[in-house]
Short mmCIF file of C-alpha atoms in Angstrom, two decimals:
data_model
loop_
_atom_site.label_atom_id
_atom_site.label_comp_id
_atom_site.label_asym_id
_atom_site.label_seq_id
_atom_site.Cartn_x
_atom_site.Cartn_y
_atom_site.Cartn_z
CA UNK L 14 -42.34 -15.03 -37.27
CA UNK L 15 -39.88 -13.03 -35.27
CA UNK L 16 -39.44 -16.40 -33.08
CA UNK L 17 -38.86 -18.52 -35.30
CA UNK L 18 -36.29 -16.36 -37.40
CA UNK L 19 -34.40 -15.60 -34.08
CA UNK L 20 -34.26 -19.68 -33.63
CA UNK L 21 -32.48 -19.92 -36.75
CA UNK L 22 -29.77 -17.30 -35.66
CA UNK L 23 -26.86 -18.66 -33.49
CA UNK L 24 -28.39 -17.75 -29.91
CA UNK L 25 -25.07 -18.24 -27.58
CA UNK L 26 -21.69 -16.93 -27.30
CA UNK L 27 -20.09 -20.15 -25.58
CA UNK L 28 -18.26 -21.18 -29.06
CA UNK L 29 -18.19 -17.88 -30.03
CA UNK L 30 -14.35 -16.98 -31.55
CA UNK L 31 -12.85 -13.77 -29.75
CA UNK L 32 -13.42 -11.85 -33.69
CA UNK L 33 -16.91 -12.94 -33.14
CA UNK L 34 -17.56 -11.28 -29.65
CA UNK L 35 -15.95 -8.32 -30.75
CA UNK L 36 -18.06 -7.97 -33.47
CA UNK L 37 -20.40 -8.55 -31.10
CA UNK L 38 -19.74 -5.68 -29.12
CA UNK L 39 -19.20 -3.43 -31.63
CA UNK L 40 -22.94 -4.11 -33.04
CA UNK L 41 -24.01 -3.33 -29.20
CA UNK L 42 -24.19 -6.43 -27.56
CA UNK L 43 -23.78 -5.70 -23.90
CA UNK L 44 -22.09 -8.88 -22.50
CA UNK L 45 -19.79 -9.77 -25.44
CA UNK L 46 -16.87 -7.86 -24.13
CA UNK L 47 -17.47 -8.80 -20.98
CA UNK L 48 -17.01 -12.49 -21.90
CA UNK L 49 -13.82 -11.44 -24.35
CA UNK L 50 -12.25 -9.88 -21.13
CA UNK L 51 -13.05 -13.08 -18.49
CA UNK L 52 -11.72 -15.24 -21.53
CA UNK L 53 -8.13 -13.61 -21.65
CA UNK L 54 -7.91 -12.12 -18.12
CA UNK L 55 -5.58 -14.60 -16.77
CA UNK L 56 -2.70 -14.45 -19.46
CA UNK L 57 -3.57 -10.63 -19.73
CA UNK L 58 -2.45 -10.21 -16.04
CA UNK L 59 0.65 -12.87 -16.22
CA UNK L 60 2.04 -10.65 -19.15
CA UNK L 61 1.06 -7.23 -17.23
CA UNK L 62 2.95 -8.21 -13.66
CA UNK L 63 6.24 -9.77 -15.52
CA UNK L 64 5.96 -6.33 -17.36
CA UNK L 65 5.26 -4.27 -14.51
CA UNK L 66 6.92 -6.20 -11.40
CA UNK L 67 4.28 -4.93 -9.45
CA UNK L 68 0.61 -5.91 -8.85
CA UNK L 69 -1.28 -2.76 -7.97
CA UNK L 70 0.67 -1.31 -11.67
CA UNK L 71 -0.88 -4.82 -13.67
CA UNK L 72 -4.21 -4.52 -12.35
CA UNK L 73 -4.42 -0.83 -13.48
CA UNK L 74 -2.67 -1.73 -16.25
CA UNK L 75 -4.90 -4.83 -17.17
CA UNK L 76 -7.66 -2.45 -16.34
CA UNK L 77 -6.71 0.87 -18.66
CA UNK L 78 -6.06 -1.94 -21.49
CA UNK L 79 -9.50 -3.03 -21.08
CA UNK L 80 -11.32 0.17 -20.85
CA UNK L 81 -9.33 1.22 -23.95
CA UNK L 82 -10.15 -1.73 -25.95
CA UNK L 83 -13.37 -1.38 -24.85
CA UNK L 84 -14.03 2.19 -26.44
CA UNK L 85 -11.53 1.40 -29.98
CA UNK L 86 -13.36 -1.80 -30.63
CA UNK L 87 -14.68 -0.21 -33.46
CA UNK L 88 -11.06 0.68 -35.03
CA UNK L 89 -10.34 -2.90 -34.66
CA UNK L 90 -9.69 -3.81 -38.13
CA UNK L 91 -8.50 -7.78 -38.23
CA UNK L 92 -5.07 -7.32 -39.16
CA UNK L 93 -3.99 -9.41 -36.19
CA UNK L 94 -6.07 -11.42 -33.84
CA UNK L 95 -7.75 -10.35 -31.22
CA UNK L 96 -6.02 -11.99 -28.81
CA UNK L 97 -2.59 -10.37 -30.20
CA UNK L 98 -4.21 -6.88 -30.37
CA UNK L 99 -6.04 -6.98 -26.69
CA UNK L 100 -1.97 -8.09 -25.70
CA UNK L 101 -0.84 -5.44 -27.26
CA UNK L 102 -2.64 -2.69 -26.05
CA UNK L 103 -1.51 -4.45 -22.59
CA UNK L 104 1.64 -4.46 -22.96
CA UNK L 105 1.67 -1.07 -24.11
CA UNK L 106 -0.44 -0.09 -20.80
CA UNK L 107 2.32 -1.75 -18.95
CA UNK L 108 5.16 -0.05 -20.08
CA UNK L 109 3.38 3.38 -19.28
CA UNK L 110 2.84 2.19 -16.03
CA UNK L 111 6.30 1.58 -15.64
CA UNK L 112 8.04 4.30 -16.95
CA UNK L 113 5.95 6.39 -14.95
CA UNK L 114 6.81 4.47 -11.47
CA UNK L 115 10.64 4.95 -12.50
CA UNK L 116 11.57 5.11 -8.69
CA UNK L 117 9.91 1.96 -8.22
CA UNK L 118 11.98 -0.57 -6.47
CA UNK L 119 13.02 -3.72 -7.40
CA UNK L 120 12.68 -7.22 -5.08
CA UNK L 121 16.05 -8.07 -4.58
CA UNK L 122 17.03 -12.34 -5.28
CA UNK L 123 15.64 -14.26 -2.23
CA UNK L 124 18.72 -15.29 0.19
CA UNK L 125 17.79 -18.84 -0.29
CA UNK L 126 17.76 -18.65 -3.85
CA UNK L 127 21.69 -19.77 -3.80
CA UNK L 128 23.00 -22.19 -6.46
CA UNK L 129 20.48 -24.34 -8.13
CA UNK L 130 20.27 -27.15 -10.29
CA UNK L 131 19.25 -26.45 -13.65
CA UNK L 132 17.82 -30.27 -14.34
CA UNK L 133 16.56 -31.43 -11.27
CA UNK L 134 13.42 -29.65 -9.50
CA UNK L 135 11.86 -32.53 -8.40
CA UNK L 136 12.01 -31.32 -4.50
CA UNK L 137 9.18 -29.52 -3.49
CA UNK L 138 11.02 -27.34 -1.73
CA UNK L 139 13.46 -26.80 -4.62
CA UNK L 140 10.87 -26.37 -6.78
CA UNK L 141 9.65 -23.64 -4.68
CA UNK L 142 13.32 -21.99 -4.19
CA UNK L 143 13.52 -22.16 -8.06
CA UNK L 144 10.39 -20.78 -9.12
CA UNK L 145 11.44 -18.08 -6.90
CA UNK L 146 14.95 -17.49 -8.56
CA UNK L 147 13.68 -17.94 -11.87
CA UNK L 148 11.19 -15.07 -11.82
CA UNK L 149 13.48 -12.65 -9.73
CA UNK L 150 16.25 -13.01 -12.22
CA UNK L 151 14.01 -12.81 -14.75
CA UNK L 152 12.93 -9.35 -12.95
CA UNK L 153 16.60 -8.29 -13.23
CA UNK L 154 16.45 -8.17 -16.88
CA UNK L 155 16.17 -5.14 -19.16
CA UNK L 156 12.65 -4.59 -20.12
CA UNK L 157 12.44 -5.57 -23.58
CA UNK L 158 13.98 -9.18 -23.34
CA UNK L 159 11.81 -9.58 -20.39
CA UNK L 160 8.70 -9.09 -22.41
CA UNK L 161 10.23 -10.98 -25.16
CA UNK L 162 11.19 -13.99 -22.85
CA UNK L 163 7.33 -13.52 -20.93
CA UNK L 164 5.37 -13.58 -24.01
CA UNK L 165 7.42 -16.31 -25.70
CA UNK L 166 8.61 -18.70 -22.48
CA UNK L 167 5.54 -18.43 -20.44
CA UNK L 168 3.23 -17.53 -22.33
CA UNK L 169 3.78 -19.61 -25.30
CA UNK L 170 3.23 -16.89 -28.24
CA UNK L 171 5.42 -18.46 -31.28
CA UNK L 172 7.99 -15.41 -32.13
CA UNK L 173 5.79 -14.47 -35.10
CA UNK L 174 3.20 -13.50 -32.75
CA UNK L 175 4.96 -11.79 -30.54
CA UNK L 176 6.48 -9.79 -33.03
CA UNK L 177 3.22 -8.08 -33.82
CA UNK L 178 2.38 -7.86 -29.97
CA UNK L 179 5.64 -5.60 -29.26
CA UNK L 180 5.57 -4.17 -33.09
CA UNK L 181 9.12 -5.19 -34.07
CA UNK L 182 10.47 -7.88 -36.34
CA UNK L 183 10.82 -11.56 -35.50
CA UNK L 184 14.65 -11.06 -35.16
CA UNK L 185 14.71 -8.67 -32.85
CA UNK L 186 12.27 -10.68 -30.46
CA UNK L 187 14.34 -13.81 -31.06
CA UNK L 188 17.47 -11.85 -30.32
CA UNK L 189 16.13 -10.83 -27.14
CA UNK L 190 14.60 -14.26 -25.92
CA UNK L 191 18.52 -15.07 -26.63
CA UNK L 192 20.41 -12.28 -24.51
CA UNK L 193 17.40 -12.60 -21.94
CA UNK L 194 17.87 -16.34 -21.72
CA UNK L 195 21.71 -16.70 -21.39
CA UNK L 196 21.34 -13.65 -18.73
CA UNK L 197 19.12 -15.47 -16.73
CA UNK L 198 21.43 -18.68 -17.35
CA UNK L 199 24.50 -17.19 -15.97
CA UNK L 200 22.37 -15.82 -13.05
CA UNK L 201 21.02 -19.42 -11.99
CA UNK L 202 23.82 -20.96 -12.47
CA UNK L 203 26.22 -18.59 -10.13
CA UNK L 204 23.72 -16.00 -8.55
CA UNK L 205 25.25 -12.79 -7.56
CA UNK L 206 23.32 -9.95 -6.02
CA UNK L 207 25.37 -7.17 -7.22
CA UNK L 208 26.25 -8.47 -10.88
CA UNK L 209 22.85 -10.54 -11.45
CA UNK L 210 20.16 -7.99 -9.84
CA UNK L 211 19.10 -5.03 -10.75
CA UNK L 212 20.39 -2.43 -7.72
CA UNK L 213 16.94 -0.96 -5.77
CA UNK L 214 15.13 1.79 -7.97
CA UNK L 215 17.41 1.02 -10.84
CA UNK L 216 14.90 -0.04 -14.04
CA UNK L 217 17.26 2.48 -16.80
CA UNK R 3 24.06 -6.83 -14.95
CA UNK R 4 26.40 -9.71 -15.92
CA UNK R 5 27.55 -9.53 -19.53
CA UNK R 6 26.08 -12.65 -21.57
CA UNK R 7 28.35 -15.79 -21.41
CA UNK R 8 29.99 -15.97 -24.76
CA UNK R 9 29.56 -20.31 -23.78
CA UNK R 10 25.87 -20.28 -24.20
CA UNK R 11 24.85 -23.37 -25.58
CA UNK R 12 21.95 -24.24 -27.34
CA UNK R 13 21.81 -27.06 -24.67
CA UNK R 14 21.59 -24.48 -22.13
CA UNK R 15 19.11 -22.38 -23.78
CA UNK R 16 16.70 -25.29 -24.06
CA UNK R 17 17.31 -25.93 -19.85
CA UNK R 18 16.40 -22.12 -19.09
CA UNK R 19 13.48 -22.45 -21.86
CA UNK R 20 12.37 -25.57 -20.35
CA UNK R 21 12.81 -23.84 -16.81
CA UNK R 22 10.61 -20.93 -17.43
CA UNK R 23 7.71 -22.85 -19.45
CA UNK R 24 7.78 -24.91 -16.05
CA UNK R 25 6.82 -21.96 -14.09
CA UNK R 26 3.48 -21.40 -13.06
CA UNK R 27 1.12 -19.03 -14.91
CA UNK R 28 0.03 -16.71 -11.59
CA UNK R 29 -4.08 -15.64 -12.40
CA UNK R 30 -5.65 -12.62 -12.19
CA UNK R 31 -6.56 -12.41 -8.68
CA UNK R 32 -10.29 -12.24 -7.61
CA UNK R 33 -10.90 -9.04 -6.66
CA UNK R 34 -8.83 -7.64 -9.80
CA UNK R 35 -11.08 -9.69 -11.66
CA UNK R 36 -13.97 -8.36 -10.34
CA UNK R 37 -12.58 -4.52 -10.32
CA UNK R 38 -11.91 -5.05 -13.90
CA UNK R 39 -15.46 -6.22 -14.64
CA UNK R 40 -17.14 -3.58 -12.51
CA UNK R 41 -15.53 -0.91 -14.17
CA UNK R 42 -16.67 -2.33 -17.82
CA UNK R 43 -20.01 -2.76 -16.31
CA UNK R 44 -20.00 1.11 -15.73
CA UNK R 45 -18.11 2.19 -19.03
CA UNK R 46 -20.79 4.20 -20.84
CA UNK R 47 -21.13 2.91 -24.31
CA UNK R 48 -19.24 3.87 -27.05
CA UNK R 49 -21.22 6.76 -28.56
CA UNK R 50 -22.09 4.04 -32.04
CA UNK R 51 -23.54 1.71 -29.57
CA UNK R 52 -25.87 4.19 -28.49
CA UNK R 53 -26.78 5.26 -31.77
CA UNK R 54 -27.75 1.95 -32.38
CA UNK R 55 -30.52 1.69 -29.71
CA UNK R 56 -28.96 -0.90 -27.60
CA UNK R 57 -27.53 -1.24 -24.07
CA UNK R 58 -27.83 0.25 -20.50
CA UNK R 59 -27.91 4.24 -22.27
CA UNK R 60 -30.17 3.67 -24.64
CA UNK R 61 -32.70 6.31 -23.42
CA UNK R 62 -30.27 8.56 -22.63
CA UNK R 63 -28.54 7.98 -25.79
CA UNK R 64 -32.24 8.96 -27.33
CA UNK R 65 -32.10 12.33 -25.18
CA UNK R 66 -28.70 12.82 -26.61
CA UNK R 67 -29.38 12.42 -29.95
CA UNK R 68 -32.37 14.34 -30.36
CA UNK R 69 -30.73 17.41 -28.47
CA UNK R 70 -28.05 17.50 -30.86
CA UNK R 71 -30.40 16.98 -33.58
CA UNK R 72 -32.22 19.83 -32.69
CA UNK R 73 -29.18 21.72 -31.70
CA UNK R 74 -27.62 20.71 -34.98
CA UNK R 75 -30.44 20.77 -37.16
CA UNK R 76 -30.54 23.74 -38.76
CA UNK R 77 -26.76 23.48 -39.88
CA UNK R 78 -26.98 20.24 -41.09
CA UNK R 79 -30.44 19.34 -42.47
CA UNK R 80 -29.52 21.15 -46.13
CA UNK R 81 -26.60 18.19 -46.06
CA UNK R 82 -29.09 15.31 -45.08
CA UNK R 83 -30.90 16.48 -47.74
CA UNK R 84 -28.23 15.84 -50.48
CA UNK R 85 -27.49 12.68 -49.54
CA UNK R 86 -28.45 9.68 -50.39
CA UNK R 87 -28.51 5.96 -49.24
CA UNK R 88 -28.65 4.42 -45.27
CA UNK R 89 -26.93 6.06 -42.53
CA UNK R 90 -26.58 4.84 -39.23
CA UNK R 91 -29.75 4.88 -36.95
CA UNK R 92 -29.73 8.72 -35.20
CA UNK R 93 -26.57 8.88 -36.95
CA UNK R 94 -27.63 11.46 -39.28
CA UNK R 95 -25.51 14.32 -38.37
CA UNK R 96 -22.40 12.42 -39.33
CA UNK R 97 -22.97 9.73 -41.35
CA UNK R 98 -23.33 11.85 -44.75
CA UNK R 99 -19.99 11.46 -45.83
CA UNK R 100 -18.53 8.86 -43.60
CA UNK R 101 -17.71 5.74 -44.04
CA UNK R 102 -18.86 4.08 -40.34
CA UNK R 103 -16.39 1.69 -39.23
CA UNK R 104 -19.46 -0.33 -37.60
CA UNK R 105 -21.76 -2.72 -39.63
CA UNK R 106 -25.08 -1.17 -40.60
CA UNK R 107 -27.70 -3.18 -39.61
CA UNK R 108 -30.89 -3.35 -41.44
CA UNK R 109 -33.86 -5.68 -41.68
CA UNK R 110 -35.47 -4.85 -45.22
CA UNK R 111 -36.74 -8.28 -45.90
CA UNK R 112 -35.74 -7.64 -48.91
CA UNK R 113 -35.74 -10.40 -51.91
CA UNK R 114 -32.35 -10.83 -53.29
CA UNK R 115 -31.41 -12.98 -56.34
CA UNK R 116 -28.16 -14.54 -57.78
CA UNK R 117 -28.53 -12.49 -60.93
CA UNK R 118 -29.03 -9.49 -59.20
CA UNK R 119 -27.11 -9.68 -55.98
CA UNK R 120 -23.80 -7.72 -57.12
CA UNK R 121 -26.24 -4.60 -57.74
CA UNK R 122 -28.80 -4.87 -55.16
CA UNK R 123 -25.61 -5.35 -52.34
CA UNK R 124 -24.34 -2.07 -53.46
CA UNK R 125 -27.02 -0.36 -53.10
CA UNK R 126 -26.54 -1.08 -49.14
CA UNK R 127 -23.20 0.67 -49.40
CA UNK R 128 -23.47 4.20 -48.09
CA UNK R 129 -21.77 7.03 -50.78
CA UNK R 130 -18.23 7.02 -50.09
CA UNK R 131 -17.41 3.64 -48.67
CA UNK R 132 -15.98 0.32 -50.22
CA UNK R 133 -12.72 -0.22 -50.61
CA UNK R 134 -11.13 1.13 -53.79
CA UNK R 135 -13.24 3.50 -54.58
CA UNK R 136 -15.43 0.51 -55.82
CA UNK R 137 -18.39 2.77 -57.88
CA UNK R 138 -21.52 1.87 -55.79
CA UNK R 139 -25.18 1.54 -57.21
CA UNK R 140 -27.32 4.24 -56.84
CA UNK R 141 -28.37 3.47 -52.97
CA UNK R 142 -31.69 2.30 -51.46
CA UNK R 143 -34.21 5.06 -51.99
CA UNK R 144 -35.86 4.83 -48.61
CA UNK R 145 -33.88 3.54 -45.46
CA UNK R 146 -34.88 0.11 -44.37
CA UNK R 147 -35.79 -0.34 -41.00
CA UNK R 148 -32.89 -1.27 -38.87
CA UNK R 149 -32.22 -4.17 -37.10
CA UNK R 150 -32.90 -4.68 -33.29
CA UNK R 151 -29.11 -4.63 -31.08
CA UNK R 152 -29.22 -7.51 -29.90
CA UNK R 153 -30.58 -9.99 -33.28
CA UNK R 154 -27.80 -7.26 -34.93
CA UNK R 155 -25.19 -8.32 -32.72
CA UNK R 156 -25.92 -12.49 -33.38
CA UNK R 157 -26.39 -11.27 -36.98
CA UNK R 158 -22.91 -9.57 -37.38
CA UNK R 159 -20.82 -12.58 -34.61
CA UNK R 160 -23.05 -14.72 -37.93
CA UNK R 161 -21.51 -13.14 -40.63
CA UNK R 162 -18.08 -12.80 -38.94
CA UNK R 163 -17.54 -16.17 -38.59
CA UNK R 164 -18.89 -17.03 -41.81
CA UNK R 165 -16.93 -14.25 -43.84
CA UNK R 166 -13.72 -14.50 -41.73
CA UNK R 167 -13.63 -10.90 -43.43
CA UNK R 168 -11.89 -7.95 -41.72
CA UNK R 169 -14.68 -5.54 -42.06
CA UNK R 170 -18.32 -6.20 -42.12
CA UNK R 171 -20.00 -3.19 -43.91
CA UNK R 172 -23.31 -3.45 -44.23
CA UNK R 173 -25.50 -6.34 -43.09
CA UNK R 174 -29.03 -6.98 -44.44
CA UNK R 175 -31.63 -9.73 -43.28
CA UNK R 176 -34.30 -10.83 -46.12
CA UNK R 177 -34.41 -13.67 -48.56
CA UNK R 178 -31.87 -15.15 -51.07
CA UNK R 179 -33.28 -16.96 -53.93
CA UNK R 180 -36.87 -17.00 -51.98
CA UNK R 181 -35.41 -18.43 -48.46
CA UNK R 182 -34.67 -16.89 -45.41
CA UNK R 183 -30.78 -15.40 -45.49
CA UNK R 184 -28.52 -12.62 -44.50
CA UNK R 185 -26.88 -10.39 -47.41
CA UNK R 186 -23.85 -9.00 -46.28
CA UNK R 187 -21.13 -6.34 -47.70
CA UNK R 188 -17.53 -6.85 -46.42
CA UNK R 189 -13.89 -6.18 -47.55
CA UNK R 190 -11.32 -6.18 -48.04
CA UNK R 191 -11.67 -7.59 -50.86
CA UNK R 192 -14.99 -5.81 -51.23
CA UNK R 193 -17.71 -8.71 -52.07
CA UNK R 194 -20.98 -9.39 -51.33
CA UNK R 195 -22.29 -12.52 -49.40
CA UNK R 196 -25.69 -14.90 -48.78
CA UNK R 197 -25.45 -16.51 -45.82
CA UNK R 198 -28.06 -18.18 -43.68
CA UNK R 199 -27.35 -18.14 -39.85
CA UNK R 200 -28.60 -21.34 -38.84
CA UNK R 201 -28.52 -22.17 -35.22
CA UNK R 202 -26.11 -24.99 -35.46
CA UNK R 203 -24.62 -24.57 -38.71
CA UNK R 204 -24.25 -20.88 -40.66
CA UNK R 205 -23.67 -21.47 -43.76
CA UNK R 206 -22.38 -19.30 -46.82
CA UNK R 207 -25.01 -19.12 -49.85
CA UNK R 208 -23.11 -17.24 -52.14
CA UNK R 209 -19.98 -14.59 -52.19
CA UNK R 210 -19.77 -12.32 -55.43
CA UNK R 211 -16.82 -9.66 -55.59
CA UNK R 212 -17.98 -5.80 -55.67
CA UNK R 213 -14.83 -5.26 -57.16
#
């Protein structure tokens, strides 16, 4: 009897949505978080090192997130996704990381990174030089339209979304994609150390 | 840093947006990964989880439990005896009052009908829960047995995706109209549902508003 009711009950997690396996988890299933955390660890991280600058600070970051999810499950009440809340509590993680590595410094733009076409990237090389640029001015910026510009550039979150990841209204986070993006314009276009970088130390 | 050029066209703003979705998305290293995972692995479970029987501290959740019962016990068993209804399994020195934020599981086999599903669903609702103060039936005289973790934990990730509902209460496996089903409470809104948790396809019976 037991068998054949337990047949009937969906036995696997694989198309399991993330509300699902945190259900899951909160019932006491001892792999569903597990799989939650595997599922989102690779935009988890991207969004903790853009945050933090610095990879030992994401992976504790990433890490304390986790942990903390992990024991508030339970207060999870489906007001936002899952996705957006375990991003949240990330982000959050992140910025106490940084603000307690104040003295932290910052990498200073590559010497190669010179001036750089904004349309063509089709050289390897300047590919490489770019992708370089692009993410150490994007270091440079002030913390809030870097998360902004991270969670809505690379990442992909529509401004709605990240809204409710960084708890402020969608015109603020468009407003900050905006500054952050014609910051990091002026800076590719004409890159200068002292005006476009952030001095050594200096996050303010 | 550079003050923003007051030129900024949207042109421009599409070439830097276009620049940065171009860059690549850097993953989690492996041994990151694998820190991260080890130290889940060793996170003790949340004290509910215990409660409910399952996972790695499940005997030493037991020992807990019945040390603080005993420890406990003679403060609280005048309130046990007051109240009424389910409470969570070894739950019992908090649970009188409490709403718990996790779904009770139980496994009652009991016989629900159409007619009667509105009053026998809140009669799963422990005293003091349901959203807006929604009067509950008088609750199940004797506590049904609970579920086991892990069928709880496939029953709830069932009704979840079923109910799409923020909160699973209570959830209940038995019969609907003489077939195998799973009753569940959820809110908000508060409302009961039938649902059967077929392999391949769950499906939802029935959903009646407590309200």
């Amino acid at each position: 009897m037991r068998r054949r009711v337990d047949s009937l009950l969906v036995s696997t997690y694989a198309a399991s949505s993330d509300e699902e396996l945190l259900a899951a988890h909160v019932a006491g299933d001892s792999t569903a978080f597990g799989e939650l955390a595997r599922r989102h660890s690779d935009r988890l991280w991207a969004v903790a090192l853009r945050t933090t600058r610095n990879p030992d600070d994401a992976a504790d970051a990433v890490q304390d997130a986790l942990l903390s999810a992990f024991r508030r499950a339970h207060t999870f009440r489906g007001t936002a996704k899952v996705s957006t809340w375990l991003h949240r509590i990330v982000v959050n993680a992140s910025l106490d990381r940084l603000r307690s590595a104040k003295v932290r410094r910052t990498q200073p733009l590559p010497e190669e990174s010179g001036d750089i076409s904004l349309s063509d990237v089709r050289d390897p090389i300047a590919e490489h030089t770019t992708r370089i640029t692009v993410l150490a001015a994007l270091d440079a910026l002030p913390t809030d339209q870097r998360l902004a510009i991270t969670l809505v550039d690379l990442e992909g979150w529509s401004v709605d979304e990240a809204a409710e990841i960084l708890e402020c209204p969608p015109g603020t986070v468009k407003s900050r994609c905006h500054r952050g993006r014609a910051r990091l314009y002026a800076v590719l276009r004409n890159p200068e150390p002292e005006a476009g970088v952030r001095p050594p130390g200096g996050e303010g | 840093m550079r003050p923003v050029d007051d030129g900024f066209s949207e042109e421009a703003e599409q070439h830097v947006r276009d620049l940065l979705a171009a860059q690549p998305q850097p993953p989690m290293p492996d041994h990151v990964r694998a820190r991260i995972q080890s130290a889940i692995a060793a996170e003790p479970r949340p004290e509910s989880d215990r409660a409910a029987g399952g996972g790695r501290g499940r005997w030493i959740g037991f020992a807990v439990a019945a040390a603080v019962v005993i420890l406990a016990g003679f403060l609280v068993v005048p309130v046990l005896r007051k109240a009424e209804g389910p409470t969570l399994p070894l739950d019992g020195t908090t649970a009188q009052t409490a709403c718990p934020v996790q779904p009770l599981t139980y496994d009652s086999k009991t016989r629900y009908q159409e007619a009667g599903l509105p009053t026998q669903a809140r009669s799963l609702i422990p005293p003091g829960c349901g959203s807006g103060g929604a009067p509950a039936a008088p609750a199940l005289a004797a506590r049904p047995a609970a579920m086991a973790p892990r069928l709880a934990a496939r029953v709830v990730a069932c009704v979840v995706r079923v109910a799409r509902s923020a909160h699973v209460m209570v959830v209940d496996r038995g019969y609907y109209d003489n077939r195998p089903a799973v009753v569940a409470v959820v809110e908000p809104p508060l409302r009961a549902l039938a649902i059967t948790c077929r392999k391949q396809s769950p499906r939802l019976l029935e959903d009646v508003a407590l309200q």
